Coordinates of C-alpha atoms in Angstrom, one line a residue:
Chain Q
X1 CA -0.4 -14.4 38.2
X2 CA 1.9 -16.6 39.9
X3 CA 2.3 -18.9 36.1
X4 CA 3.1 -15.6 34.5
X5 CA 5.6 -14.9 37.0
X6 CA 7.2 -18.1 36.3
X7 CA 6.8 -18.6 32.9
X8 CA 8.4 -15.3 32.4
X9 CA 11.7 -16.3 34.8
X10 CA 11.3 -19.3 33.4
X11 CA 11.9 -18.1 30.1
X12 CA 14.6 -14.8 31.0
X13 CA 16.7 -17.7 32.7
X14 CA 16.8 -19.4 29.5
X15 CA 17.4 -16.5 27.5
X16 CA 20.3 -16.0 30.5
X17 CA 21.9 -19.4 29.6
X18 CA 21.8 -18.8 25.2
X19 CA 23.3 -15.4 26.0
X20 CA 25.9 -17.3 27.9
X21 CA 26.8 -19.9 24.8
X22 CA 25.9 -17.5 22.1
X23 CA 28.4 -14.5 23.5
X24 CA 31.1 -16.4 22.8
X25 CA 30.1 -17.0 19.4
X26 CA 29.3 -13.1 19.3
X27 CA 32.9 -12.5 18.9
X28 CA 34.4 -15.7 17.1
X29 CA 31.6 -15.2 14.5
X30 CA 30.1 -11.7 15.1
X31 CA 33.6 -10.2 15.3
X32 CA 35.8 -12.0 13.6
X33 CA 33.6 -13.6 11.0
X34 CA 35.2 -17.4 11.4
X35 CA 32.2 -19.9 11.3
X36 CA 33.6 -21.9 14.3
X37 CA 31.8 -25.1 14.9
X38 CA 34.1 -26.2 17.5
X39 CA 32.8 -23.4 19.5
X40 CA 30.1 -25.9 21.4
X41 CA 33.4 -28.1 22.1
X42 CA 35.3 -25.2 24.1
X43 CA 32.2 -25.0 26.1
X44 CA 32.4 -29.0 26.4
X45 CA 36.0 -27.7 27.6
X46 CA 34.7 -25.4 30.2
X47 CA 32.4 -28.2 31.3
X48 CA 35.3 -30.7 31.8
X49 CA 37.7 -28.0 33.6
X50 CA 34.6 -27.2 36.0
X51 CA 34.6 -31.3 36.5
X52 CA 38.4 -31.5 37.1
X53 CA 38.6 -28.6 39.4
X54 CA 35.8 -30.2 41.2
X55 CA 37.7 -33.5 41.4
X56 CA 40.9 -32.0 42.6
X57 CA 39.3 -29.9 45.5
X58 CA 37.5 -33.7 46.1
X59 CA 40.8 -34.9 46.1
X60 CA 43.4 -32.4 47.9
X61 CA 41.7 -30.1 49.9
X62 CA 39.4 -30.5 53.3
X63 CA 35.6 -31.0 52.7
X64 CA 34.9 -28.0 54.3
X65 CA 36.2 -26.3 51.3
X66 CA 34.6 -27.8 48.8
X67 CA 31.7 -25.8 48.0
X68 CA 34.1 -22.9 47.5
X69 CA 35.2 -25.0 44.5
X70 CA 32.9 -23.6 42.0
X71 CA 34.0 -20.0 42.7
X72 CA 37.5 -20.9 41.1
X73 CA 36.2 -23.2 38.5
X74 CA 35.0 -20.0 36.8
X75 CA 38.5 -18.5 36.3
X76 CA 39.7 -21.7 35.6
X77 CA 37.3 -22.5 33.2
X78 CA 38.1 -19.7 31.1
X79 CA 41.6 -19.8 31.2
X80 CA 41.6 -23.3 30.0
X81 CA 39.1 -22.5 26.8
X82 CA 41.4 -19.5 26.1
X83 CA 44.4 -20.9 26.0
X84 CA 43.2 -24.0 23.6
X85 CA 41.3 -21.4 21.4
X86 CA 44.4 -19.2 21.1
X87 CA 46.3 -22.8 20.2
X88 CA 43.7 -23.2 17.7
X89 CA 43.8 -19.9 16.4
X90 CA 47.4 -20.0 16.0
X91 CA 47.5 -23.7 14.3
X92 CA 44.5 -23.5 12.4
X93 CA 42.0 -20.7 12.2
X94 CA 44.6 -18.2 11.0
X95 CA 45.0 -19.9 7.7
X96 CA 41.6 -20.2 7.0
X97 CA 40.1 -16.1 7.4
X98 CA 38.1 -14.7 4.9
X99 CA 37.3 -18.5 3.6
X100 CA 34.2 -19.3 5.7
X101 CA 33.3 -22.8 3.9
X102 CA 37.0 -24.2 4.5
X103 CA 36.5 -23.2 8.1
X104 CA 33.6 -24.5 8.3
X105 CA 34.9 -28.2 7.8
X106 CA 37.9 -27.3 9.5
X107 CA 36.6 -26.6 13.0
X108 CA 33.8 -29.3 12.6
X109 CA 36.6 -31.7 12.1
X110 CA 38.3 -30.2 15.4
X111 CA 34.9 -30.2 16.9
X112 CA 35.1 -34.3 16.5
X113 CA 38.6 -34.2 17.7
X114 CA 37.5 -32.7 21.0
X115 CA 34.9 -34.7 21.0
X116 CA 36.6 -38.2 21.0
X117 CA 40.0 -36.6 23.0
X118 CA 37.1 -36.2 25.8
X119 CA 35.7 -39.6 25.2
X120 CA 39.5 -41.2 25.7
X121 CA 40.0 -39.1 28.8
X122 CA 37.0 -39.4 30.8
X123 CA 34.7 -41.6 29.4
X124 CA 31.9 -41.8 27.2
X125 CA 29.3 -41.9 29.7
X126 CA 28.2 -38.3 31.2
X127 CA 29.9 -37.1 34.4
X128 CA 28.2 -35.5 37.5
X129 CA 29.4 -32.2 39.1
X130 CA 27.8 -31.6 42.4
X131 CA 27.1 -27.6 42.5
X132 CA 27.9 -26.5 45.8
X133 CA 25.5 -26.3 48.6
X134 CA 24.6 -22.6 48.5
X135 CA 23.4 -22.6 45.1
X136 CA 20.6 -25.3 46.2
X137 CA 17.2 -24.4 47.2
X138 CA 15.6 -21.4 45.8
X139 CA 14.5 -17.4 46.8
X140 CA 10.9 -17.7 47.7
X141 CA 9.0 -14.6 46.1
X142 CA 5.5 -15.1 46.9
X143 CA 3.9 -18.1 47.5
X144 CA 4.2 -21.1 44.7
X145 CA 6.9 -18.6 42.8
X146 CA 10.1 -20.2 44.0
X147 CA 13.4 -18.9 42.0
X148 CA 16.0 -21.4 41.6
X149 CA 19.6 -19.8 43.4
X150 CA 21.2 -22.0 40.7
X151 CA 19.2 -20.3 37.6
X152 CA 19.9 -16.9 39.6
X153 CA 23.3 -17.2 39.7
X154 CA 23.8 -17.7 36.0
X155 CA 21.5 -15.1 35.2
X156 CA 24.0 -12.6 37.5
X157 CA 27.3 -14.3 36.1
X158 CA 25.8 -13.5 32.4
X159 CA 25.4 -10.0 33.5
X160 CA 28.7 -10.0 35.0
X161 CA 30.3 -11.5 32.1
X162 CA 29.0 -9.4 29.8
X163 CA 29.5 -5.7 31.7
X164 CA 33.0 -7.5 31.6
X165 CA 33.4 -7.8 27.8
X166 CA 31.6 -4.5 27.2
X167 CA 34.3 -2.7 29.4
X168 CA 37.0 -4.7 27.6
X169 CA 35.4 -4.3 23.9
X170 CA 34.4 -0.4 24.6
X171 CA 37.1 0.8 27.5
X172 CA 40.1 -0.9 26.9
X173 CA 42.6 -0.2 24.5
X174 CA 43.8 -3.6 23.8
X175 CA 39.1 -3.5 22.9
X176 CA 40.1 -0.1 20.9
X177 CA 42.8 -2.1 18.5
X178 CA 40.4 -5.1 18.8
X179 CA 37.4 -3.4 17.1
X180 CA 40.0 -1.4 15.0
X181 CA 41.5 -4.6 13.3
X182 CA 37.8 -6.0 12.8
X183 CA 36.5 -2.9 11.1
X184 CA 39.5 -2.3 8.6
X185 CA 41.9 -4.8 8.9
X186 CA 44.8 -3.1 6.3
X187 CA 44.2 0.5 7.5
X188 CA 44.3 -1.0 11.3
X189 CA 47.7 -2.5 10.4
X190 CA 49.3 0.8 8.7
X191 CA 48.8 2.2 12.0
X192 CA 51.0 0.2 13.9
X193 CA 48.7 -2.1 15.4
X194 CA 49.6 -5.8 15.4
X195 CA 46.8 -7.8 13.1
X196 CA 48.3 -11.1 13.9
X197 CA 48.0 -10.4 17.8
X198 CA 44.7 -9.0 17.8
X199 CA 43.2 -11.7 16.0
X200 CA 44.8 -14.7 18.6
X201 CA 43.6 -12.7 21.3
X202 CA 40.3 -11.9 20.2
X203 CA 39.9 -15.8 19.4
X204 CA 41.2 -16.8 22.3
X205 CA 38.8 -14.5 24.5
X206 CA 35.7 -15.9 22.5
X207 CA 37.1 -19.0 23.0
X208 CA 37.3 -18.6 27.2
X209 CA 33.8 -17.1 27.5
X210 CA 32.6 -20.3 25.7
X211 CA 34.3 -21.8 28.7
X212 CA 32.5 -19.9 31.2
X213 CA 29.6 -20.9 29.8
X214 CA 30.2 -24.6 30.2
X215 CA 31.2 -23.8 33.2
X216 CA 27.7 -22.3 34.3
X217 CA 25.8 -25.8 32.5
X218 CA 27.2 -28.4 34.9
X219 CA 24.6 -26.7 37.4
X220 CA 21.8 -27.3 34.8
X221 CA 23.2 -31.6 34.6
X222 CA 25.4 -33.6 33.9
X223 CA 28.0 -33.2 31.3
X224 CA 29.4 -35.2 28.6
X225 CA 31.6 -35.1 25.3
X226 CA 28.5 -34.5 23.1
X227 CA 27.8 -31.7 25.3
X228 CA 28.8 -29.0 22.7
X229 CA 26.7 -30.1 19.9
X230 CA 22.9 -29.7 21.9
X231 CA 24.2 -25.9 21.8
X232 CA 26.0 -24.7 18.7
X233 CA 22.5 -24.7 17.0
X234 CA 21.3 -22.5 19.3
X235 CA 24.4 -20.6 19.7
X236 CA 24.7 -19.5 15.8
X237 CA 20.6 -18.8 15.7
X238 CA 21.0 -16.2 18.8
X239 CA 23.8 -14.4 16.5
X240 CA 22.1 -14.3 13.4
X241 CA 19.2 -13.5 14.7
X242 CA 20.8 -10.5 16.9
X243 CA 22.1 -9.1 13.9
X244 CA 26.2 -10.0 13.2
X245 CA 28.6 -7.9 14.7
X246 CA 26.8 -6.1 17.4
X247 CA 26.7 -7.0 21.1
X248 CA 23.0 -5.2 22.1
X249 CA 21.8 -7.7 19.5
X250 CA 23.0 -10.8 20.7
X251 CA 21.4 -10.0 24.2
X252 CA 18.4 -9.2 22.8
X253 CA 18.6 -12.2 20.1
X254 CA 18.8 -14.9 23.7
X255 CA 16.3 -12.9 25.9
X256 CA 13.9 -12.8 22.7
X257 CA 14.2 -16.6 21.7
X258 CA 14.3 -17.5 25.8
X259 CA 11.0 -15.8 26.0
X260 CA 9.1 -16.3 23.0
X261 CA 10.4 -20.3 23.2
X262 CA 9.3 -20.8 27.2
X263 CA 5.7 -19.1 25.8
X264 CA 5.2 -21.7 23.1
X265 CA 6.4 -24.8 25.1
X266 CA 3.9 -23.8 27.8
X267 CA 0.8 -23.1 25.2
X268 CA 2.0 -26.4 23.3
X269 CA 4.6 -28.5 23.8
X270 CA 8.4 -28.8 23.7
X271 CA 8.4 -30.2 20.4
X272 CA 6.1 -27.9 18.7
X273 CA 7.1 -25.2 20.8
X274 CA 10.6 -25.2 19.5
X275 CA 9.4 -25.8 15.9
X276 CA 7.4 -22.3 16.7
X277 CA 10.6 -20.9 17.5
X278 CA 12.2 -21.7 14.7
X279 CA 10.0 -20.7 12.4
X280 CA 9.3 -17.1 13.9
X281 CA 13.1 -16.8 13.5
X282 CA 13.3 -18.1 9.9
X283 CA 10.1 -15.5 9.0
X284 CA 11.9 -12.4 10.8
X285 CA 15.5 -13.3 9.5
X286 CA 13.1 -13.1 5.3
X287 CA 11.8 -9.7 6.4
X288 CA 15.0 -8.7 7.9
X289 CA 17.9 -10.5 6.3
X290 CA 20.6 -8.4 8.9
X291 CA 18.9 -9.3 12.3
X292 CA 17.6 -7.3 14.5
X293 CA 20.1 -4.9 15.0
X294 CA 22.0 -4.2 12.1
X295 CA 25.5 -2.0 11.6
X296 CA 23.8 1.5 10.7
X297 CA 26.3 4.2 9.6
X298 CA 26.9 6.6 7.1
X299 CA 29.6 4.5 5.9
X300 CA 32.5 6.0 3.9
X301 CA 31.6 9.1 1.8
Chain S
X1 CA 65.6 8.6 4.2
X2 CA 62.9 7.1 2.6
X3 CA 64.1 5.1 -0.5
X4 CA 62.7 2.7 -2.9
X5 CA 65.1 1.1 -5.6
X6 CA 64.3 -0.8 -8.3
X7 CA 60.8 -1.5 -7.2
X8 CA 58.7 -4.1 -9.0
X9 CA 54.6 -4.5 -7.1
X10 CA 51.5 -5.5 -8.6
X11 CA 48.8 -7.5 -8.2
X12 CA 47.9 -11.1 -8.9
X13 CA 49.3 -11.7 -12.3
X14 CA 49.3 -8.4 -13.4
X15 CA 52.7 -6.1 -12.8
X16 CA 51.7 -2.2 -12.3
X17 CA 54.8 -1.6 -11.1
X18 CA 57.7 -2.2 -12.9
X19 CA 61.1 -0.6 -12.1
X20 CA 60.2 2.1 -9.8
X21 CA 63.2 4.2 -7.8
X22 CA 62.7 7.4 -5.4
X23 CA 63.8 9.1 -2.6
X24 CA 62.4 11.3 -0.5
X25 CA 65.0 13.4 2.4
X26 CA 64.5 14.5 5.5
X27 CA 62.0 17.7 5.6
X28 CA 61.1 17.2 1.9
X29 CA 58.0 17.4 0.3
X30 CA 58.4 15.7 -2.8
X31 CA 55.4 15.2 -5.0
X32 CA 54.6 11.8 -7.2
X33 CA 52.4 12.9 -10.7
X34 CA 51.2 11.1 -12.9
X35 CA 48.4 10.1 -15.5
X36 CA 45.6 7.8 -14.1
X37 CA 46.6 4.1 -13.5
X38 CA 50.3 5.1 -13.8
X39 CA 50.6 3.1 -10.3
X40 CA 50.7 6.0 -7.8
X41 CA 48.9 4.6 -5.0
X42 CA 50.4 1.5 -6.1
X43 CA 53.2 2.8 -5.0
X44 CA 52.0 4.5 -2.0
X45 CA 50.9 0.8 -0.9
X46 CA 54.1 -0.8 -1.7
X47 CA 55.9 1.4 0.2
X48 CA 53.3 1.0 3.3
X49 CA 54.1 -2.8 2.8
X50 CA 50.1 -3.3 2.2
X51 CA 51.1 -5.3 -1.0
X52 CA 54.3 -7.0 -1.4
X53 CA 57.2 -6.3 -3.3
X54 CA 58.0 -8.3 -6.3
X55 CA 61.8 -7.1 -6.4
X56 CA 63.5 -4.7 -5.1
X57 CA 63.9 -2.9 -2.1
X58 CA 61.9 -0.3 0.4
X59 CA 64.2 1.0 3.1
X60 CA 64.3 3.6 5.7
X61 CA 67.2 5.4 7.5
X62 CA 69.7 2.3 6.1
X63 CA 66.7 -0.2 7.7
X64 CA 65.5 -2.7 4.7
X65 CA 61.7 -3.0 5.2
X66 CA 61.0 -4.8 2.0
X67 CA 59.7 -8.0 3.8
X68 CA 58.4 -6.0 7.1
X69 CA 54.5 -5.9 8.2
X70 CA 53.0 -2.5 7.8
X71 CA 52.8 -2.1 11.5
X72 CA 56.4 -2.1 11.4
X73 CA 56.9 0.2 9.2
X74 CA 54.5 2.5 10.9
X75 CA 55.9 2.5 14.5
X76 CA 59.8 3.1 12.4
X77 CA 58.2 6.4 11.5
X78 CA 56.1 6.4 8.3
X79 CA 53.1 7.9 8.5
X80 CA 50.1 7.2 6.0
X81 CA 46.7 9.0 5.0
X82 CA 45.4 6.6 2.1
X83 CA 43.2 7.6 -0.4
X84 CA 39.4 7.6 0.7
X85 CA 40.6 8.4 4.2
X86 CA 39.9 4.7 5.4
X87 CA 38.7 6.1 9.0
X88 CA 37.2 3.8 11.3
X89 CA 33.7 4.2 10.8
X90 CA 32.0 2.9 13.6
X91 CA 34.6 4.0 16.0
X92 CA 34.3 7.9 17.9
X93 CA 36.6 10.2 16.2
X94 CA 38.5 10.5 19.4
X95 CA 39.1 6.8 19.2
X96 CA 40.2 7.5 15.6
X97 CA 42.9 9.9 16.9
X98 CA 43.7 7.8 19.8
X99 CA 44.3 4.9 17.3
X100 CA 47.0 7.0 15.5
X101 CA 49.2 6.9 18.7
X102 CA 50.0 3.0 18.8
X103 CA 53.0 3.7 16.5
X104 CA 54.0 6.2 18.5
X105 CA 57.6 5.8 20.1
X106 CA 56.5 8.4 23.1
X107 CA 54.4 5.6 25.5
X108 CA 52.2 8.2 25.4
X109 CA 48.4 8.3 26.1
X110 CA 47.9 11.8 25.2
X111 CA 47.0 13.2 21.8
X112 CA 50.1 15.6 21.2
X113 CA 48.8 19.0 20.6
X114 CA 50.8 19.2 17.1
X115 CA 48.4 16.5 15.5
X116 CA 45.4 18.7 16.6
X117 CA 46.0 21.7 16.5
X118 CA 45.8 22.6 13.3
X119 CA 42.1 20.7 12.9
X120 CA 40.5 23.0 15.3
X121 CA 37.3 21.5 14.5
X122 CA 38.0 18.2 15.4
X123 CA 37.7 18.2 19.4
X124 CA 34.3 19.6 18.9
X125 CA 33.2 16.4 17.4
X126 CA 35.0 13.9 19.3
X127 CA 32.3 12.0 20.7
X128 CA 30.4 11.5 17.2
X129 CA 31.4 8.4 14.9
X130 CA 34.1 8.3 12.9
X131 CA 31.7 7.0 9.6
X132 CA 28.9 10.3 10.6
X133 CA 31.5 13.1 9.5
X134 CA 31.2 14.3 6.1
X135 CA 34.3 13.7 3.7
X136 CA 36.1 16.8 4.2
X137 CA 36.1 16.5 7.8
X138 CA 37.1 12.7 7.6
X139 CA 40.1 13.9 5.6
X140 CA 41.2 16.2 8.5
X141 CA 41.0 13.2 10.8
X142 CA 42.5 11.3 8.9
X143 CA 45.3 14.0 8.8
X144 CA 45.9 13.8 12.6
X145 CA 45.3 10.3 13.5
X146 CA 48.7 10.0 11.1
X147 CA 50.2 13.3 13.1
X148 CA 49.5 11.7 16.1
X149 CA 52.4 9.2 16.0
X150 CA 54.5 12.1 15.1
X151 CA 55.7 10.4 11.9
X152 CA 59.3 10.9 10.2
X153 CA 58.0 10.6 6.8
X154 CA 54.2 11.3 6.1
X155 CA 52.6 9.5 3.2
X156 CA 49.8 11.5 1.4
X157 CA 47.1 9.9 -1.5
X158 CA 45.5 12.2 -2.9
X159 CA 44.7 14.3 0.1
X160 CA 42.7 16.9 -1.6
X161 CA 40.3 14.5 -3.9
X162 CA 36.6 15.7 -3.7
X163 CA 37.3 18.2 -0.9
X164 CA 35.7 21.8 -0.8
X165 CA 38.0 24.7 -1.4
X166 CA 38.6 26.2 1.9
X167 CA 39.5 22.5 3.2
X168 CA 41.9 22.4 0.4
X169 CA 43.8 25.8 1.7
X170 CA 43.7 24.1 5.0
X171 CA 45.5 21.0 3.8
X172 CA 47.8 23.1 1.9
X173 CA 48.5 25.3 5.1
X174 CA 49.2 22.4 7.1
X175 CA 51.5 20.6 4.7
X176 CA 53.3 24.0 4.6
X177 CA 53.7 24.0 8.7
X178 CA 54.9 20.4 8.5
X179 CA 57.2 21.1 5.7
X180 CA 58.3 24.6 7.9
X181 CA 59.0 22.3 11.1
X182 CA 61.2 20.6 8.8
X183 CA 61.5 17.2 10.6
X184 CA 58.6 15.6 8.8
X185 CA 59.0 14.3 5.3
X186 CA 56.0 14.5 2.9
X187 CA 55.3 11.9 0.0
X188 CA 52.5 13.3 -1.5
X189 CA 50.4 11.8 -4.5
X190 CA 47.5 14.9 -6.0
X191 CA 46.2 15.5 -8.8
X192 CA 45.7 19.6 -9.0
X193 CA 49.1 20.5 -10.4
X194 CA 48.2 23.7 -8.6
X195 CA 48.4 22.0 -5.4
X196 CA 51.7 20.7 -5.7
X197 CA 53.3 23.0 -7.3
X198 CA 52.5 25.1 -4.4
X199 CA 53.8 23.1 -1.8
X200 CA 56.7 20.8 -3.7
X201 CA 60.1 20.6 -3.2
X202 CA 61.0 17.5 -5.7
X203 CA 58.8 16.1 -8.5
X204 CA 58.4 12.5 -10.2
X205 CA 56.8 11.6 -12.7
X206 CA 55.3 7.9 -13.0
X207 CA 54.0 6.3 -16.1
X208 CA 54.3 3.2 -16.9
X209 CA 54.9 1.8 -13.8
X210 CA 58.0 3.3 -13.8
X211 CA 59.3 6.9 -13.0
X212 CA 59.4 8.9 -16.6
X213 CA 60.9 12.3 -15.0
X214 CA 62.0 13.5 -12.0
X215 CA 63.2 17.0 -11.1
X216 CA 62.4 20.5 -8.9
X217 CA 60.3 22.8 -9.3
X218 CA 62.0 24.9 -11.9
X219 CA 62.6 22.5 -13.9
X220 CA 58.7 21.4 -14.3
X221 CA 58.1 22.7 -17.2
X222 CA 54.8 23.3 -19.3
X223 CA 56.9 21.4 -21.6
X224 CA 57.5 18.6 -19.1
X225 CA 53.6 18.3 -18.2
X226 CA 52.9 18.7 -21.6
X227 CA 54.5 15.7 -22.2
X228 CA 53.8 13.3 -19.2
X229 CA 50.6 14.8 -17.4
X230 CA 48.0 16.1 -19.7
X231 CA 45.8 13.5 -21.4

């Protein structure tokens, strides 16, 4: 009983942390259709900003502050991946839409930019963040089932995050242009509606939810340049598997492989377990080509 | 004033169109015929800015919007209805609507009641999706998500193409109301000579890629179609 409990948080908190990097990706790639491989570097970016802020509190403020340190690191986090996605966006990306293979080496090459620019300012070896003090010890729910505050916390600021985008993708009517533009980009613009702004925007937010989610992994360890690259694999498998374009499927995409990949790794290993993973996902993705929750409408006429 | 001189548009290396000049006034309804491939929504396009022009010049009220966006030249007052409707499918038909206010000059969040009104059965279905509604009714949205920014000059392709007859007379009644109000302008591409003859004020004639006749109504002759429109 108490195994199953575990294995099963075990697994929804790592479904929790590939919804994290993969909603991002949801809209850079979902949405917008750019393959972005420099989206693992923006969460190395939210990583580092969570790392700076955490300095500066170190640095500037009393001690008796500090643990409040993380609260702001979240905000900060984000801001700082949205504004060097909307810089990339507006230098790079905007040249290269509706040519995914061209993007494709594009951003990679970016992705190594980052990658190095992080190496020259902080160092090649990882970094520590210390997560505050009241995200250490755990919520005891019977005995031998301990839940990890840290692991709880991300699962709640994935849920936040994403009631978050859902209110600005379904609610708002900056969301309203946003899924306007990506459905029918020409018709969108003979309304009035800004392409060119919509696009920045929607990069840019992709961009600072990637941040948030570096953000959440310095509580899982330490952090360094290469950081990014462990999770774009993942990251692009949770959307294609979730089926491009839709939101429902890229939670269910993370909560699917974060279970079904905790289950293997406990009745094997990690090794084979992830293998197992992988191939489930390659046998589902021959039956159903469009993921698991594909755009169904009776489209035009 | 909508005007378009000397207008040259196609696409990659082929020109459709070649020397193309109109103009439609204020509280027209002036009606563009012609053969198939003769470059009508070609020109309907061009004049949206959704392809560039080659040469020549697309202006409005003395404002040259030759090199402007298509958002621009939908929040200075045109208005556009493309053929095949182009509604946002996966979007509620509300939503639809709602979209047709961001060139609206009024910061309004409100639907004005003249975009509605005369598609009574739209508010019954605003809630369903945009891409569920069957052609005729997408045409009707598509109708007032292009009232809804009150437009100066309202560009029509082929509004009646594969709709059922009674949907027709509705079109034709509402492009009669907006031609009664007298402030809107109607450009209006159809094929059903019928149709336009019922509604038109002023008639060219494109073949070519260039305009072959133009004239009003008593002067469209069964000569006249003779000669340009019947295959």
């Amino acid at each position: 009983m108490e195994i199953t409990i575990i294995q099963l948080f075990n697994g929804l908190s790592m479904g929790s942390i590939l919804l994290l990097i993969a909603l991002g990706l949801a809209v850079t790639f979902g949405l917008m259709n750019v393959i972005n491989m420099a989206h693992g570097e923006l969460i190395m970016i939210g990583a580092y900003a969570t790392y700076i802020t955490q300095n500066l509190f170190n640095d500037y403020l009393p001690a008796s502050l500090f643990n409040w340190y993380f609260v702001l690191s979240i905000p900060v986090s984000f801001m700082v991946a949205f504004l060097i996605g909307w810089l990339l966006e507006v230098s790079l990306i905007r040249f290269l839409y509706g040519r995914p293979l061209d993007s494709l080496l594009a951003t990679w090459g970016i992705a190594l930019m980052l990658q190095q620019l992080a190496r020259t300012i902080f160092g090649a070896p990882n970094v520590a963040v210390k997560s505050p003090t009241w995200l250490d010890g755990g919520f005891r729910l019977m005995d031998g089932v301990v839940l990890p505050y840290k692991r709880l916390f991300i699962i709640l600021l994935v849920i936040v995050t994403l009631v978050a985008m859902f209110l600005y993708i379904y609610r708002s009517h900056a969301g309203r242009r946003m899924r306007a533009v990506m459905q029918n980009r020409d018709m969108a613009a003979c309304l009035g509606i800004s392409t060119r702004r919509v696009d920045s925007m929607t990069f840019a937010i992709g961009s600072g939810v990637a941040g948030i989610a570096g953000c959440a992994l310095t509580l899982m360890g330490p952090i360094g340049p290469s950081l990014g690259t462990y999770y774009i694999v993942d990251a692009f498998m949770v959307v294609v598997l979730g089926g491009v374009g839709k939101l429902v499927g890229t939670i269910v995409g993370a909560v699917g492989i974060g279970v079904t990949g905790t289950m293997f790794e406990y009745w094997t290993n990690a090794s084979l377990g992830k293998v197992l993973v992988f191939l489930c996902i390659v046998a589902f993705l021959q039956w159903k080509p469009k993921g698991l929750v594909a755009m169904k409408t009776r489209s035009l006429d | 004033m909508l005007a378009v001189q000397q207008l040259e548009a196609g696409y990659g290396e082929s020109v459709i169109l070649r020397d193309v000049s109109l103009r439609v006034k204020k509280g027209q309804v002036v009606c563009l015929l012609g053969r198939n491939g003769v470059g009508k929504t070609t020109l309907m396009k061009s004049i949206m800015g959704l392809l560039k022009a080659r040469k020549g010049v697309v202006s409005y009220n003395e404002a040259n919007l030759t090199k402007a966006a298509p958002g621009v030249r939908a929040k200075s007052g045109i208005g556009y209805v493309p053929q095949g409707r182009e509604i946002f499918a996966q979007l509620t038909v509300y939503e639809n609507v709602l979209l047709g206010l961001e060139a609206s000059k009024e910061k309004t969040r409100e639907i004005p009641a003249s975009a509605i009104e005369k598609f009574p059965v739209l508010p019954t279905m605003y809630e369903r999706r945009g891409g569920d509604l069957s052609g005729g009714q997408q045409q009707q949205l598509a109708f007032a998500r292009a009232l809804a920014s009150k437009p100066e000059v309202l560009l029509l392709d082929e509004p009646c193409e594969g709709i059922q007859p009674s949907i027709v007379e509705d079109i034709r009644d509402v492009i009669r109301s907006i031609k009664a109000e007298g402030t809107t302008a109607v450009l209006l591409v159809e094929q059903s000579l019928e149709f336009v003859q019922s509604v038109g004020d002023y008639f060219y004639i494109l073949e070519k890629g260039a305009i072959a006749w133009e004239g009003g109504l008593e002067q469209l002759s069964d000569e006249v179609i003779r000669t340009y429109l019947t295959v």
